[in-house]
């Protein structure tokens, strides 16, 4: 079992940052063969998800759809004004589990791994746990 | 650590397919005693979840509620017209983690495992990783 | 691999119960050094999430925001009247994965672990699987 860390910089208030290549590079460097990988971000206004990385319009639409379903609201009490970001974080979730089988990261043809920023821009951390069999 | 695969066929545009028995059969065949199981679907308009499988009205209501909170929208840019399905996929999530303890899959009395189709009908894959202690 | 259980009592219909200390106590008692922890609740109208535990207004706003995005609805068919709770359960998710590294539970500065009650008050179970390396 090994735990490594990735630092990324988001550039907008809300943004989906494709981290697929960074994760693949870590798996390659660590020479992972068969493992379950846990990605975990230690923040409360961010998330990690897996979705399409072929057409960039998909993530544009996802951020638009999330803004509609969890909008700003005058009844929110939290003084920082980012309650919608906290809600999006728990809806999408701050962790993802990946499977590596025979040295291959098992992702579908259209799947990419995204860090979701909901209250940026900020410097953010992603913790990666590699549990080999 | 072992990775096996399940293929299923969805029959509707949106559907929750109960895969509890298929997963239990795999665990039985593999003679799993103590393990953490990762279910992962390699698609971007589908998901996996655990919810009630006693009253079929529950999944009907869940699909209705999801359609209301992530509806079709004229502002979506993605040309395939399935942006709502991508959003539902990331809201519900494409993986689930299960615990097997002493040969028993630890599911609650009312819990079943569902493959969630949001852009069917299609043939879909579920990857199952078995990490025994 | 070890599986232990936690019992909690929710006090309201909808509530986020901070279980961070209970989880830390279990890890301490079990003398966990390096492990992946799976938290799993065997219920269909509850969930587990990780979010801010500094300002209590955050969880108030989260419950309010969730009630707005998955409201009661006259079209729901399930006779128990708790379909919104089933939807919230699958949106937030019934499990979380944690990483323990060198005896430290890797949580961010502002992160706490919450049991989410969406159809209480009830006595509820949380199953905790400890997979050490």
Coordinates of C-alpha atoms in Angstrom, one line a residue:
Chain A
X1 CA 0.0 0.0 0.0
X2 CA 1.4 3.4 -1.0
X3 CA -0.1 6.9 -0.8
X4 CA 1.1 9.7 -3.2
X5 CA -0.2 13.2 -3.8
X6 CA -1.0 15.4 -6.7
X7 CA -1.3 19.2 -6.6
X8 CA -3.4 21.0 -9.2
X9 CA -4.3 24.6 -9.8
X10 CA -7.9 25.4 -10.9
X11 CA -8.4 28.6 -13.0
X12 CA -12.1 29.3 -12.7
X13 CA -14.8 29.5 -10.0
X14 CA -16.3 26.2 -11.4
X15 CA -14.3 23.9 -13.6
X16 CA -13.7 20.3 -14.5
X17 CA -10.0 19.6 -14.7
X18 CA -9.0 16.5 -16.7
X19 CA -6.4 14.6 -14.5
X20 CA -6.4 11.4 -16.5
X21 CA -2.9 11.7 -17.8
X22 CA -1.5 12.7 -14.4
X23 CA -3.1 9.6 -12.8
X24 CA -1.8 7.4 -15.6
X25 CA 1.7 8.8 -15.1
X26 CA 1.7 8.0 -11.4
X27 CA 0.5 4.4 -12.1
X28 CA 3.3 4.1 -14.7
X29 CA 6.0 5.5 -12.4
X30 CA 4.9 3.2 -9.5
X31 CA 4.9 0.2 -11.9
X32 CA 1.4 -0.8 -10.7
X33 CA 0.3 -4.2 -12.0
X34 CA -2.9 -5.2 -10.1
X35 CA -4.4 -2.7 -7.7
X36 CA -7.4 -0.9 -6.5
X37 CA -6.7 2.9 -6.6
X38 CA -8.5 5.4 -4.3
X39 CA -8.5 9.0 -5.4
X40 CA -9.5 11.3 -2.5
X41 CA -9.6 15.1 -2.4
X42 CA -9.3 16.6 1.1
X43 CA -11.5 19.6 0.3
X44 CA -15.2 20.5 1.0
X45 CA -16.0 22.5 -2.1
X46 CA -14.5 20.2 -4.7
X47 CA -15.1 16.7 -6.0
X48 CA -13.7 13.9 -8.2
X49 CA -15.7 12.2 -11.0
X50 CA -15.3 10.1 -14.1
X51 CA -17.1 11.2 -17.3
X52 CA -16.7 11.8 -21.0
X53 CA -13.4 13.5 -22.1
X54 CA -14.0 13.4 -25.9
X55 CA -16.3 16.4 -26.5
X56 CA -15.5 19.4 -24.2
X57 CA -19.2 20.5 -24.5
X58 CA -20.0 17.6 -22.1
X59 CA -18.2 19.2 -19.1
X60 CA -19.6 22.6 -20.1
X61 CA -23.1 21.2 -20.0
X62 CA -22.4 19.3 -16.7
X63 CA -21.3 22.5 -14.9
X64 CA -24.3 24.3 -16.3
X65 CA -26.7 21.5 -15.2
X66 CA -25.1 21.4 -11.7
X67 CA -25.5 25.2 -11.4
X68 CA -29.2 24.9 -12.2
X69 CA -29.9 22.0 -9.8
X70 CA -27.8 23.6 -6.9
X71 CA -28.1 27.3 -7.5
X72 CA -27.1 30.2 -5.3
X73 CA -30.0 30.9 -2.9
X74 CA -30.8 33.9 -0.7
X75 CA -31.9 31.5 2.2
X76 CA -28.4 30.0 2.6
X77 CA -27.1 30.9 6.1
X78 CA -23.3 30.0 5.7
X79 CA -21.6 33.4 5.6
X80 CA -18.9 32.4 3.1
X81 CA -21.6 32.4 0.3
X82 CA -20.4 29.0 -1.1
X83 CA -23.1 26.6 0.2
X84 CA -23.9 25.6 -3.4
X85 CA -20.3 24.4 -3.8
X86 CA -20.6 22.4 -0.6
X87 CA -23.7 20.7 -1.9
X88 CA -22.2 19.9 -5.3
X89 CA -19.2 18.4 -3.5
X90 CA -21.3 15.9 -1.7
X91 CA -23.5 15.2 -4.7
X92 CA -20.6 14.3 -6.9
X93 CA -18.4 12.9 -4.1
X94 CA -14.9 13.6 -3.1
X95 CA -13.5 10.2 -4.0
X96 CA -13.3 7.7 -6.9
X97 CA -12.2 4.1 -7.0
X98 CA -10.2 2.8 -10.0
X99 CA -9.1 -0.7 -11.0
X100 CA -5.7 -1.6 -12.5
X101 CA -5.6 -5.1 -14.0
X102 CA -2.5 -6.5 -15.5
X103 CA -0.9 -3.1 -15.7
X104 CA -3.9 -1.5 -17.4
X105 CA -6.1 1.2 -15.9
X106 CA -9.6 0.0 -16.6
X107 CA -11.3 3.0 -18.0
X108 CA -14.0 3.0 -20.7
X109 CA -13.3 4.3 -24.2
X110 CA -14.9 7.7 -23.5
X111 CA -14.0 8.0 -19.8
X112 CA -11.7 10.5 -18.3
X113 CA -11.0 11.4 -14.6
X114 CA -11.9 14.9 -13.5
X115 CA -11.1 17.0 -10.5
X116 CA -14.2 19.2 -10.1
X117 CA -13.7 22.7 -8.8
X118 CA -16.8 24.4 -7.4
X119 CA -15.2 27.3 -5.5
X120 CA -12.0 28.3 -7.3
X121 CA -9.7 29.3 -8.5
X122 CA -7.5 27.6 -5.9
X123 CA -4.5 25.3 -5.5
X124 CA -6.0 21.8 -4.6
X125 CA -4.7 18.4 -3.5
X126 CA -5.6 14.9 -4.6
X127 CA -4.5 12.0 -2.5
X128 CA -3.9 8.7 -4.4
X129 CA -3.8 5.4 -2.5
X130 CA -2.5 2.3 -4.4
X131 CA -3.5 -1.0 -2.9
X132 CA -1.7 -3.8 -4.7
X133 CA -2.7 -7.4 -4.4
Chain B
X1 CA -7.2 -9.8 -6.4
X2 CA -9.4 -10.9 -9.3
X3 CA -11.3 -8.9 -11.9
X4 CA -14.4 -10.4 -13.7
X5 CA -16.9 -8.8 -16.0
X6 CA -20.7 -8.8 -16.4
X7 CA -22.6 -7.9 -19.5
X8 CA -26.2 -6.6 -19.3
X9 CA -28.7 -5.4 -21.8
X10 CA -30.9 -2.4 -20.9
X11 CA -34.4 -2.2 -22.5
X12 CA -35.4 1.5 -22.0
X13 CA -33.9 5.0 -22.3
X14 CA -33.8 5.2 -18.5
X15 CA -34.0 2.1 -16.4
X16 CA -32.7 0.7 -13.1
X17 CA -31.7 -2.9 -13.7
X18 CA -31.5 -5.1 -10.5
X19 CA -28.2 -6.9 -10.7
X20 CA -28.1 -8.2 -7.1
X21 CA -28.5 -11.9 -8.0
X22 CA -25.8 -11.7 -10.7
X23 CA -23.4 -10.2 -8.3
X24 CA -24.2 -12.8 -5.6
X25 CA -23.7 -15.6 -8.2
X26 CA -20.3 -14.3 -9.0
X27 CA -19.3 -14.1 -5.4
X28 CA -20.6 -17.6 -4.9
X29 CA -18.7 -19.0 -7.9
X30 CA -15.5 -17.3 -6.9
X31 CA -15.9 -18.7 -3.3
X32 CA -15.2 -15.3 -1.8
X33 CA -14.9 -15.3 2.0
X34 CA -13.7 -11.9 3.2
X35 CA -13.3 -9.2 0.6
X36 CA -13.9 -5.7 -0.6
X37 CA -15.7 -5.7 -3.9
X38 CA -15.5 -2.8 -6.4
X39 CA -18.3 -2.5 -9.0
X40 CA -17.3 -0.2 -11.9
X41 CA -19.1 0.6 -15.1
X42 CA -16.9 1.9 -17.9
X43 CA -19.7 4.1 -19.4
X44 CA -20.4 7.9 -19.2
X45 CA -24.2 7.8 -19.4
X46 CA -24.8 5.1 -16.8
X47 CA -24.3 4.5 -13.1
X48 CA -24.3 2.0 -10.3
X49 CA -26.3 2.4 -7.1
X50 CA -27.7 0.6 -4.1
X51 CA -31.3 1.2 -3.1
X52 CA -34.6 -0.5 -2.2
X53 CA -35.6 -3.6 -4.2
X54 CA -38.8 -4.5 -2.4
X55 CA -41.4 -2.1 -3.9
X56 CA -40.8 -1.5 -7.7
X57 CA -42.5 1.9 -7.3
X58 CA -39.3 3.2 -5.6
X59 CA -37.1 2.9 -8.7
X60 CA -40.0 4.4 -10.8
X61 CA -40.1 7.4 -8.5
X62 CA -36.3 7.6 -8.5
X63 CA -36.1 7.8 -12.3
X64 CA -38.9 10.4 -12.3
X65 CA -37.2 12.4 -9.6
X66 CA -33.8 12.3 -11.4
X67 CA -35.5 13.4 -14.7
X68 CA -37.0 16.4 -12.8
X69 CA -33.7 17.5 -11.2
X70 CA -31.6 17.0 -14.4
X71 CA -34.1 17.6 -17.2
X72 CA -33.4 18.1 -20.9
X73 CA -32.5 21.7 -21.5
X74 CA -32.4 23.8 -24.7
X75 CA -29.1 25.4 -23.6
X76 CA -27.1 22.2 -23.6
X77 CA -24.3 22.4 -26.3
X78 CA -23.3 18.7 -26.6
X79 CA -24.6 17.6 -30.0
X80 CA -25.6 14.1 -29.0
X81 CA -28.5 15.4 -26.9
X82 CA -27.7 13.3 -23.9
X83 CA -26.1 15.8 -21.5
X84 CA -28.7 15.1 -18.9
X85 CA -27.6 11.4 -18.9
X86 CA -23.9 12.5 -18.4
X87 CA -25.0 14.6 -15.4
X88 CA -27.1 11.8 -13.8
X89 CA -24.1 9.4 -14.3
X90 CA -21.8 11.7 -12.2
X91 CA -24.5 12.4 -9.6
X92 CA -25.2 8.8 -8.9
X93 CA -21.6 7.6 -9.6
X94 CA -20.2 4.9 -11.8
X95 CA -18.9 2.7 -9.0
X96 CA -20.0 1.1 -5.7
X97 CA -18.0 -0.7 -3.0
X98 CA -19.4 -3.8 -1.3
X99 CA -18.1 -5.7 1.7
X100 CA -18.1 -9.6 2.0
X101 CA -17.6 -10.8 5.6
X102 CA -17.4 -14.5 6.4
X103 CA -18.8 -15.4 3.0
X104 CA -21.8 -13.0 3.4
X105 CA -22.4 -10.0 1.2
X106 CA -23.2 -7.3 3.7
X107 CA -26.4 -5.7 2.2
X108 CA -29.3 -4.4 4.3
X109 CA -32.7 -6.1 4.3
X110 CA -34.2 -3.7 1.7
X111 CA -31.0 -3.1 -0.3
X112 CA -30.5 -4.3 -3.9
X113 CA -27.7 -3.4 -6.4
X114 CA -28.8 -1.5 -9.5
X115 CA -27.2 -0.8 -12.8
X116 CA -28.7 2.6 -13.8
X117 CA -29.2 3.2 -17.6
X118 CA -29.7 6.8 -18.5
X119 CA -29.2 6.7 -22.3
X120 CA -30.4 3.2 -23.5
X121 CA -31.3 0.8 -24.6
X122 CA -27.8 -0.5 -24.9
X123 CA -25.5 -3.5 -24.1
X124 CA -23.4 -2.4 -21.1
X125 CA -20.4 -3.7 -19.1
X126 CA -19.8 -3.9 -15.4
X127 CA -16.3 -4.7 -14.1
X128 CA -16.1 -6.4 -10.7
X129 CA -12.9 -6.4 -8.7
X130 CA -12.6 -8.8 -5.8
X131 CA -9.9 -7.9 -3.3
X132 CA -9.6 -10.7 -0.7
X133 CA -7.8 -10.3 2.6
Chain C
X1 CA -9.3 -7.4 6.9
X2 CA -11.7 -6.7 9.8
X3 CA -15.3 -5.5 9.8
X4 CA -16.8 -3.6 12.8
X5 CA -20.1 -1.9 13.3
X6 CA -21.4 1.4 14.7
X7 CA -24.9 2.1 15.8
X8 CA -26.3 5.7 15.8
X9 CA -29.6 7.3 16.6
X10 CA -30.8 10.1 14.5
X11 CA -33.1 12.7 16.1
X12 CA -34.9 14.4 13.1
X13 CA -36.5 13.6 9.8
X14 CA -33.5 15.0 8.0
X15 CA -30.2 15.4 9.7
X16 CA -26.4 15.2 9.2
X17 CA -24.8 13.4 12.1
X18 CA -21.1 14.1 12.6
X19 CA -19.5 10.7 13.1
X20 CA -15.8 11.8 12.7
X21 CA -14.9 11.1 16.4
X22 CA -16.6 7.7 16.4
X23 CA -14.6 6.6 13.3
X24 CA -11.3 8.0 14.7
X25 CA -11.9 6.1 18.0
X26 CA -12.5 2.8 16.1
X27 CA -9.3 3.3 14.1
X28 CA -7.4 4.1 17.3
X29 CA -8.7 1.0 19.1
X30 CA -8.0 -1.3 16.2
X31 CA -4.4 0.2 16.0
X32 CA -4.7 0.8 12.3
X33 CA -1.5 1.9 10.6
X34 CA -1.9 1.8 6.8
X35 CA -5.4 0.9 5.5
X36 CA -8.2 1.7 3.2
X37 CA -11.4 2.1 5.2
X38 CA -14.9 1.5 3.7
X39 CA -17.9 3.0 5.5
X40 CA -21.2 1.4 4.3
X41 CA -24.6 2.1 5.7
X42 CA -27.1 -0.8 5.0
X43 CA -30.2 1.5 4.6
X44 CA -32.0 2.9 1.6
X45 CA -33.1 6.3 3.0
X46 CA -29.8 7.4 4.4
X47 CA -26.2 8.1 3.2
X48 CA -22.7 8.8 4.2
X49 CA -20.7 11.9 3.1
X50 CA -17.7 14.0 3.9
X51 CA -18.0 17.8 4.1
X52 CA -17.3 20.8 6.3
X53 CA -17.6 20.4 10.1
X54 CA -16.4 23.9 11.2
X55 CA -19.6 26.0 10.6
X56 CA -22.8 24.2 11.5
X57 CA -24.6 26.5 8.9
X58 CA -23.0 24.4 6.1
X59 CA -25.0 21.2 7.0
X60 CA -28.2 23.3 7.5
X61 CA -27.7 24.7 4.0
X62 CA -26.9 21.3 2.6
X63 CA -30.1 19.8 3.9
X64 CA -32.1 22.8 2.7
X65 CA -30.5 22.6 -0.8
X66 CA -31.1 18.8 -1.0
X67 CA -34.8 19.4 0.0
X68 CA -35.1 21.9 -2.8
X69 CA -33.5 19.7 -5.5
X70 CA -35.4 16.5 -4.4
X71 CA -38.7 17.8 -3.0
X72 CA -41.8 15.9 -2.0
X73 CA -43.9 15.5 -5.2
X74 CA -47.6 14.5 -5.7
X75 CA -46.6 12.2 -8.6
X76 CA -44.6 9.8 -6.5
X77 CA -46.1 6.3 -6.4
X78 CA -44.3 4.6 -3.5
X79 CA -47.0 4.4 -0.8
X80 CA -44.6 5.0 2.1
X81 CA -44.2 8.7 1.1
X82 CA -40.4 8.7 1.4
X83 CA -39.4 8.6 -2.3
X84 CA -37.4 11.9 -1.9
X85 CA -35.4 10.2 0.8
X86 CA -34.6 7.2 -1.5
X87 CA -33.4 9.7 -4.2
X88 CA -31.2 11.7 -1.8
X89 CA -29.7 8.4 -0.6
X90 CA -28.5 7.5 -4.1
X91 CA -27.5 11.0 -4.9
X92 CA -25.2 11.3 -1.9
X93 CA -24.3 7.6 -1.8
X94 CA -24.4 5.0 1.0
X95 CA -20.6 4.5 1.3
X96 CA -17.4 6.4 1.6
X97 CA -13.7 5.4 1.3
X98 CA -11.1 6.7 3.7
X99 CA -7.3 6.4 3.6
X100 CA -5.2 5.8 6.8
X101 CA -1.5 6.4 6.2
X102 CA 1.2 5.9 8.9
X103 CA -1.6 5.8 11.6
X104 CA -3.2 9.1 10.3
X105 CA -6.7 9.3 8.9
X106 CA -6.2 11.5 5.8
X107 CA -9.0 14.1 6.2
X108 CA -8.6 17.7 5.1
X109 CA -8.6 20.5 7.7
X110 CA -12.3 21.3 7.2
X111 CA -13.5 17.8 6.5
X112 CA -15.8 15.8 8.8
X113 CA -17.5 12.5 8.2
X114 CA -21.3 12.6 8.3
X115 CA -24.1 10.0 8.5
X116 CA -27.0 11.6 6.5
X117 CA -30.5 10.8 7.8
X118 CA -33.2 11.4 5.2
X119 CA -36.2 9.6 6.8
X120 CA -35.7 9.6 10.6
X121 CA -35.7 9.6 13.4
X122 CA -34.4 6.1 13.5
X123 CA -31.6 3.8 14.9
X124 CA -29.2 3.2 12.1
X125 CA -26.1 1.0 11.4
X126 CA -22.8 1.8 9.8
X127 CA -20.5 -1.0 8.7
X128 CA -16.8 -0.2 8.8
X129 CA -14.3 -2.4 6.9
X130 CA -10.6 -2.0 7.6
X131 CA -8.3 -3.4 4.9
X132 CA -4.8 -3.2 6.1
X133 CA -1.8 -3.6 3.8

